Amino acid sequence: MDILHVSAECYPVAKAGGLGDVVGSLPRFQREKGHNAAVVMPMYRTPYLDSHQWELVHKSSTNLGQWTFDYSVIKEQSDTQGFPLYLLDINGLLDREKVYGYDDDTERFCAFQIAVVHWLNSWQQLPEIVHVHDHHAGLIPFMMQHCYAFKRLQEVRTILTIHNAQYQGAFGWDKTIYIPHWDSWKRGMLEWEGQINPLASAIKCCWKVTTVSNTYMNELRTMSNGLEPLFDYEKGKCTGILNGIDYAVWDPQEDKYIQDHFNSVNVQNGKAKNKKLLCDKFRLSIDKPLFIFIGRLVGEKGADLLPQVIKDSFRYIGRKMNFLVLGSGELETETRLKRLTSIAEEDYASYIGYNETLSHLMYAGADFLLMPSRVEPCGLNQLYAMRYGTIPLVRRTGGLIDTVIDMGDPDGYGISFNHTAVGDITHAIYRAVRLHAENETFSSLRQKIMALDFSWNMSADQYLSLYKSFD
Ligand code: ADP
Ligand code: GLC
């Protein structure tokens, strides 16, 4: 089968979160299973661009409303990622350092999607599947089905994977001219609550919709930032497929970002060495259990509660643990986390920013990972943590329910709590500190989580059978 993934992120070219990890690995597993999967994404100005060789495969021009723009598609020459990787360049619009966060993001991603469909329309042999990810590629199914210029693409099957339904990319009808000519009576296929809503449009127009865990799929019907009735109405074409993780990148035995490698046999020693490096680097005391948080500092992740959780843990449990936070996001949370350094006694540190290398060292060196998410479609951090023998403390939501079983439950191995609330999180930390003191149980849980299988194998099969369900 020929499959084209369209995404705003793809690791290691450009990554802001888990979307990048998924799109950077799933196609490789689809190819290993004998399918011809490729990725197209915007050409940002990231270091990957300069450090790889590219060939020009297409050059043309098209329109965003009144504006005619040139675009080109380049392909990475040696398929370094294990699949053909195409970057779409629109001069001045996409070639910037960051993936998101510009005032003209609507124009950037509309132009990107129009150019992708325009390019696709020029292919001699069309792919069987166009697999779009999140709202940045959400207008593509509508354009393929309803724009006059792209009639040839009408029968190509489209799949939407929702990595996060909080973000929908909605914009006003004043920008309707961005979308190439279409029958105005199809307006309902673009609209949600009076706006053009790319995520809603993709849910309506795609042949199938998936999200990244079963529980999140169910949650979307009652909690999806305004799209609840739509998910309920379209439930027949929706499924949850849990993300896998890429063991070629996330393997404590081979990880290129860490120096001291380990496996489940020498985990004790291996983690101790990584922990020492971390503790030295951040002036943390080596003897106490180390709790880490890695992620976007936003409400969804419960990051706003971290400063109070840390203070309360010191106050009510005692100074028996270390905390290390890596993340960036909301300014207020960043500032509060920085200020907290003033109360640290070699037991708290933060790194505000994005740092891929540090994140690997943290998964490798920590004892526990905190994930007090309010919303978590799948969550990859807890999967990486477990792979590196770091016990996750998670709020029971979305993919965290599907991947972490509380150690008090049959076959359990992690720590789960019900609410994203300071008291619940602090109590989970208390349980973890006690667990850490029980050497044997703690070590056996470490071994257990390292042996869990969260590889892509099963999930990649599930995507393939979904594609085949169209036949
Ligand atoms: P989300 O996609 O919602 O941010 P996930 O758990 O799916 O959450 O994936 C987050 C990914 O981004 C993981 O690979 C995590 O290690 C990485 N990550 C998040 N924030 C940072 C950061 N500040 N520095 C390095 N890596 C980060
Ligand atoms: C999103 C979600 C996260 C998920 C990731 C990859 O960003 O917030 O839970 O793991 O996408 O699917």
mmCIF file of N, CA and C and ligand atoms in Angstrom, residues 9 15-22 163-164 243 250 294-297 300-301 326-328 351-360 363 371 375-382 384, ligand 1:
data_model
loop_
_atom_site.group_PDB
_atom_site.id
_atom_site.type_symbol
_atom_site.label_atom_id
_atom_site.label_comp_id
_atom_site.label_asym_id
_atom_site.label_seq_id
_atom_site.Cartn_x
_atom_site.Cartn_y
_atom_site.Cartn_z
ATOM 1 N N GLU A 9 4.866 18.101 12.282
ATOM 2 C CA GLU A 9 6.094 17.723 12.997
ATOM 3 C C GLU A 9 6.547 16.341 12.574
ATOM 4 N N LYS A 15 10.371 18.888 16.069
ATOM 5 C CA LYS A 15 9.504 18.270 17.081
ATOM 6 C C LYS A 15 9.168 19.294 18.150
ATOM 7 N N ALA A 16 7.873 19.396 18.471
ATOM 8 C CA ALA A 16 7.476 20.238 19.603
ATOM 9 C C ALA A 16 6.947 19.349 20.720
ATOM 10 N N GLY A 17 6.544 18.129 20.374
ATOM 11 C CA GLY A 17 6.014 17.196 21.375
ATOM 12 C C GLY A 17 5.866 15.817 20.763
ATOM 13 N N GLY A 18 4.922 15.052 21.325
ATOM 14 C CA GLY A 18 4.777 13.647 20.933
ATOM 15 C C GLY A 18 4.361 13.420 19.481
ATOM 16 N N LEU A 19 3.669 14.392 18.879
ATOM 17 C CA LEU A 19 3.284 14.250 17.470
ATOM 18 C C LEU A 19 4.528 13.969 16.614
ATOM 19 N N GLY A 20 5.598 14.721 16.906
ATOM 20 C CA GLY A 20 6.846 14.542 16.156
ATOM 21 C C GLY A 20 7.385 13.128 16.315
ATOM 22 N N ASP A 21 7.355 12.624 17.537
ATOM 23 C CA ASP A 21 7.875 11.270 17.787
ATOM 24 C C ASP A 21 7.077 10.229 17.000
ATOM 25 N N VAL A 22 5.757 10.385 16.993
ATOM 26 C CA VAL A 22 4.904 9.392 16.338
ATOM 27 C C VAL A 22 5.121 9.414 14.825
ATOM 28 N N HIS A 163 -4.095 13.757 17.675
ATOM 29 C CA HIS A 163 -3.132 13.630 18.773
ATOM 30 C C HIS A 163 -3.554 14.516 19.933
ATOM 31 N N ASN A 164 -4.338 15.539 19.624
ATOM 32 C CA ASN A 164 -4.796 16.421 20.682
ATOM 33 C C ASN A 164 -5.975 17.244 20.181
ATOM 34 N N ASN A 243 -0.409 4.693 20.820
ATOM 35 C CA ASN A 243 0.914 4.947 20.240
ATOM 36 C C ASN A 243 1.913 3.891 20.680
ATOM 37 N N TRP A 250 14.703 5.123 21.701
ATOM 38 C CA TRP A 250 14.488 5.081 23.149
ATOM 39 C C TRP A 250 14.842 3.701 23.689
ATOM 40 N N ILE A 294 8.886 16.288 32.758
ATOM 41 C CA ILE A 294 9.373 16.748 31.447
ATOM 42 C C ILE A 294 8.139 17.075 30.622
ATOM 43 N N GLY A 295 8.063 18.268 30.079
ATOM 44 C CA GLY A 295 6.915 18.502 29.208
ATOM 45 C C GLY A 295 6.591 19.956 29.013
ATOM 46 N N ARG A 296 5.537 20.145 28.234
ATOM 47 C CA ARG A 296 5.060 21.494 27.976
ATOM 48 C C ARG A 296 4.450 22.029 29.272
ATOM 49 N N LEU A 297 4.833 23.249 29.652
ATOM 50 C CA LEU A 297 4.327 23.813 30.908
ATOM 51 C C LEU A 297 2.976 24.472 30.642
ATOM 52 N N GLU A 300 -2.992 21.665 30.471
ATOM 53 C CA GLU A 300 -3.277 20.267 30.120
ATOM 54 C C GLU A 300 -2.394 19.278 30.866
ATOM 55 N N LYS A 301 -1.152 19.670 31.077
ATOM 56 C CA LYS A 301 -0.179 18.768 31.715
ATOM 57 C C LYS A 301 -0.176 18.896 33.236
ATOM 58 N N LEU A 326 11.957 19.891 33.663
ATOM 59 C CA LEU A 326 12.405 20.342 32.336
ATOM 60 C C LEU A 326 11.172 20.693 31.531
ATOM 61 N N GLY A 327 11.091 21.930 31.054
ATOM 62 C CA GLY A 327 9.927 22.269 30.249
ATOM 63 C C GLY A 327 9.904 23.735 29.885
ATOM 64 N N SER A 328 9.000 24.068 28.990
ATOM 65 C CA SER A 328 8.760 25.466 28.668
ATOM 66 C C SER A 328 7.299 25.600 28.305
ATOM 67 N N TYR A 351 15.063 23.393 34.504
ATOM 68 C CA TYR A 351 15.676 23.844 33.264
ATOM 69 C C TYR A 351 14.519 24.311 32.401
ATOM 70 N N ILE A 352 14.409 25.612 32.221
ATOM 71 C CA ILE A 352 13.292 26.129 31.436
ATOM 72 C C ILE A 352 13.748 26.245 29.989
ATOM 73 N N GLY A 353 13.150 25.434 29.145
ATOM 74 C CA GLY A 353 13.544 25.415 27.737
ATOM 75 C C GLY A 353 13.307 24.025 27.180
ATOM 76 N N TYR A 354 13.745 23.836 25.943
ATOM 77 C CA TYR A 354 13.584 22.530 25.310
ATOM 78 C C TYR A 354 14.971 21.919 25.142
ATOM 79 N N ASN A 355 15.162 20.700 25.609
ATOM 80 C CA ASN A 355 16.494 20.100 25.516
ATOM 81 C C ASN A 355 16.365 18.574 25.386
ATOM 82 N N GLU A 356 16.481 18.126 24.146
ATOM 83 C CA GLU A 356 16.285 16.701 23.845
ATOM 84 C C GLU A 356 17.321 15.837 24.595
ATOM 85 N N THR A 357 18.581 16.264 24.573
ATOM 86 C CA THR A 357 19.643 15.481 25.216
ATOM 87 C C THR A 357 19.379 15.335 26.708
ATOM 88 N N LEU A 358 19.053 16.446 27.340
ATOM 89 C CA LEU A 358 18.791 16.406 28.777
ATOM 90 C C LEU A 358 17.600 15.493 29.085
ATOM 91 N N SER A 359 16.581 15.517 28.227
ATOM 92 C CA SER A 359 15.401 14.690 28.513
ATOM 93 C C SER A 359 15.802 13.211 28.581
ATOM 94 N N HIS A 360 16.684 12.765 27.697
ATOM 95 C CA HIS A 360 17.102 11.353 27.715
ATOM 96 C C HIS A 360 17.857 11.034 29.005
ATOM 97 N N TYR A 363 15.283 10.720 31.844
ATOM 98 C CA TYR A 363 14.565 9.438 31.892
ATOM 99 C C TYR A 363 15.495 8.355 32.443
ATOM 100 N N MET A 371 3.436 12.854 36.107
ATOM 101 C CA MET A 371 2.568 13.241 34.975
ATOM 102 C C MET A 371 1.158 13.502 35.493
ATOM 103 N N VAL A 375 -5.401 16.497 30.746
ATOM 104 C CA VAL A 375 -5.774 15.841 29.486
ATOM 105 C C VAL A 375 -4.529 15.124 28.973
ATOM 106 N N GLU A 376 -4.639 13.882 28.585
ATOM 107 C CA GLU A 376 -3.482 13.183 28.013
ATOM 108 C C GLU A 376 -3.964 12.144 26.994
ATOM 109 N N PRO A 377 -3.999 12.535 25.730
ATOM 110 C CA PRO A 377 -4.505 11.624 24.695
ATOM 111 C C PRO A 377 -3.795 10.267 24.703
ATOM 112 N N CYS A 378 -2.474 10.283 24.741
ATOM 113 C CA CYS A 378 -1.745 9.020 24.944
ATOM 114 C C CYS A 378 -0.695 9.261 26.012
ATOM 115 N N GLY A 379 0.240 10.161 25.695
ATOM 116 C CA GLY A 379 1.370 10.384 26.587
ATOM 117 C C GLY A 379 2.483 9.441 26.180
ATOM 118 N N LEU A 380 3.639 10.015 25.908
ATOM 119 C CA LEU A 380 4.793 9.168 25.571
ATOM 120 C C LEU A 380 5.787 9.162 26.721
ATOM 121 N N ASN A 381 5.779 10.252 27.502
ATOM 122 C CA ASN A 381 6.774 10.358 28.579
ATOM 123 C C ASN A 381 6.737 9.154 29.516
ATOM 124 N N GLN A 382 5.525 8.728 29.877
ATOM 125 C CA GLN A 382 5.441 7.606 30.822
ATOM 126 C C GLN A 382 5.985 6.331 30.176
ATOM 127 N N TYR A 384 8.419 6.217 27.788
ATOM 128 C CA TYR A 384 9.883 6.339 27.774
ATOM 129 C C TYR A 384 10.433 6.077 29.177
HETATM 130 P P1 ADP B 1 2.790 16.122 24.190
HETATM 131 O O1 ADP B 1 2.910 15.676 22.798
HETATM 132 O O2 ADP B 1 1.389 16.406 24.605
HETATM 133 O O3 ADP B 1 3.690 17.258 24.529
HETATM 134 P P2 ADP B 1 3.863 13.473 24.873
HETATM 135 O O4 ADP B 1 4.034 12.815 26.207
HETATM 136 O O5 ADP B 1 3.163 12.698 23.857
HETATM 137 O O6 ADP B 1 3.208 14.900 25.144
HETATM 138 O O7 ADP B 1 5.285 13.764 24.232
HETATM 139 C C1 ADP B 1 6.146 14.723 24.695
HETATM 140 C C2 ADP B 1 7.472 14.540 23.990
HETATM 141 O O8 ADP B 1 8.175 15.770 23.990
HETATM 142 C C3 ADP B 1 8.381 13.538 24.659
HETATM 143 O O9 ADP B 1 9.283 13.026 23.701
HETATM 144 C C4 ADP B 1 9.143 14.422 25.671
HETATM 145 O O10 ADP B 1 10.349 13.842 26.094
HETATM 146 C C5 ADP B 1 9.346 15.648 24.813
HETATM 147 N N1 ADP B 1 9.503 16.924 25.530
HETATM 148 C C6 ADP B 1 8.508 17.701 26.029
HETATM 149 N N2 ADP B 1 9.015 18.828 26.555
HETATM 150 C C7 ADP B 1 10.358 18.747 26.398
HETATM 151 C C8 ADP B 1 11.442 19.615 26.738
HETATM 152 N N3 ADP B 1 11.250 20.778 27.351
HETATM 153 N N4 ADP B 1 12.692 19.228 26.391
HETATM 154 C C9 ADP B 1 12.895 18.030 25.762
HETATM 155 N N5 ADP B 1 11.918 17.190 25.426
HETATM 156 C C10 ADP B 1 10.664 17.542 25.730
#
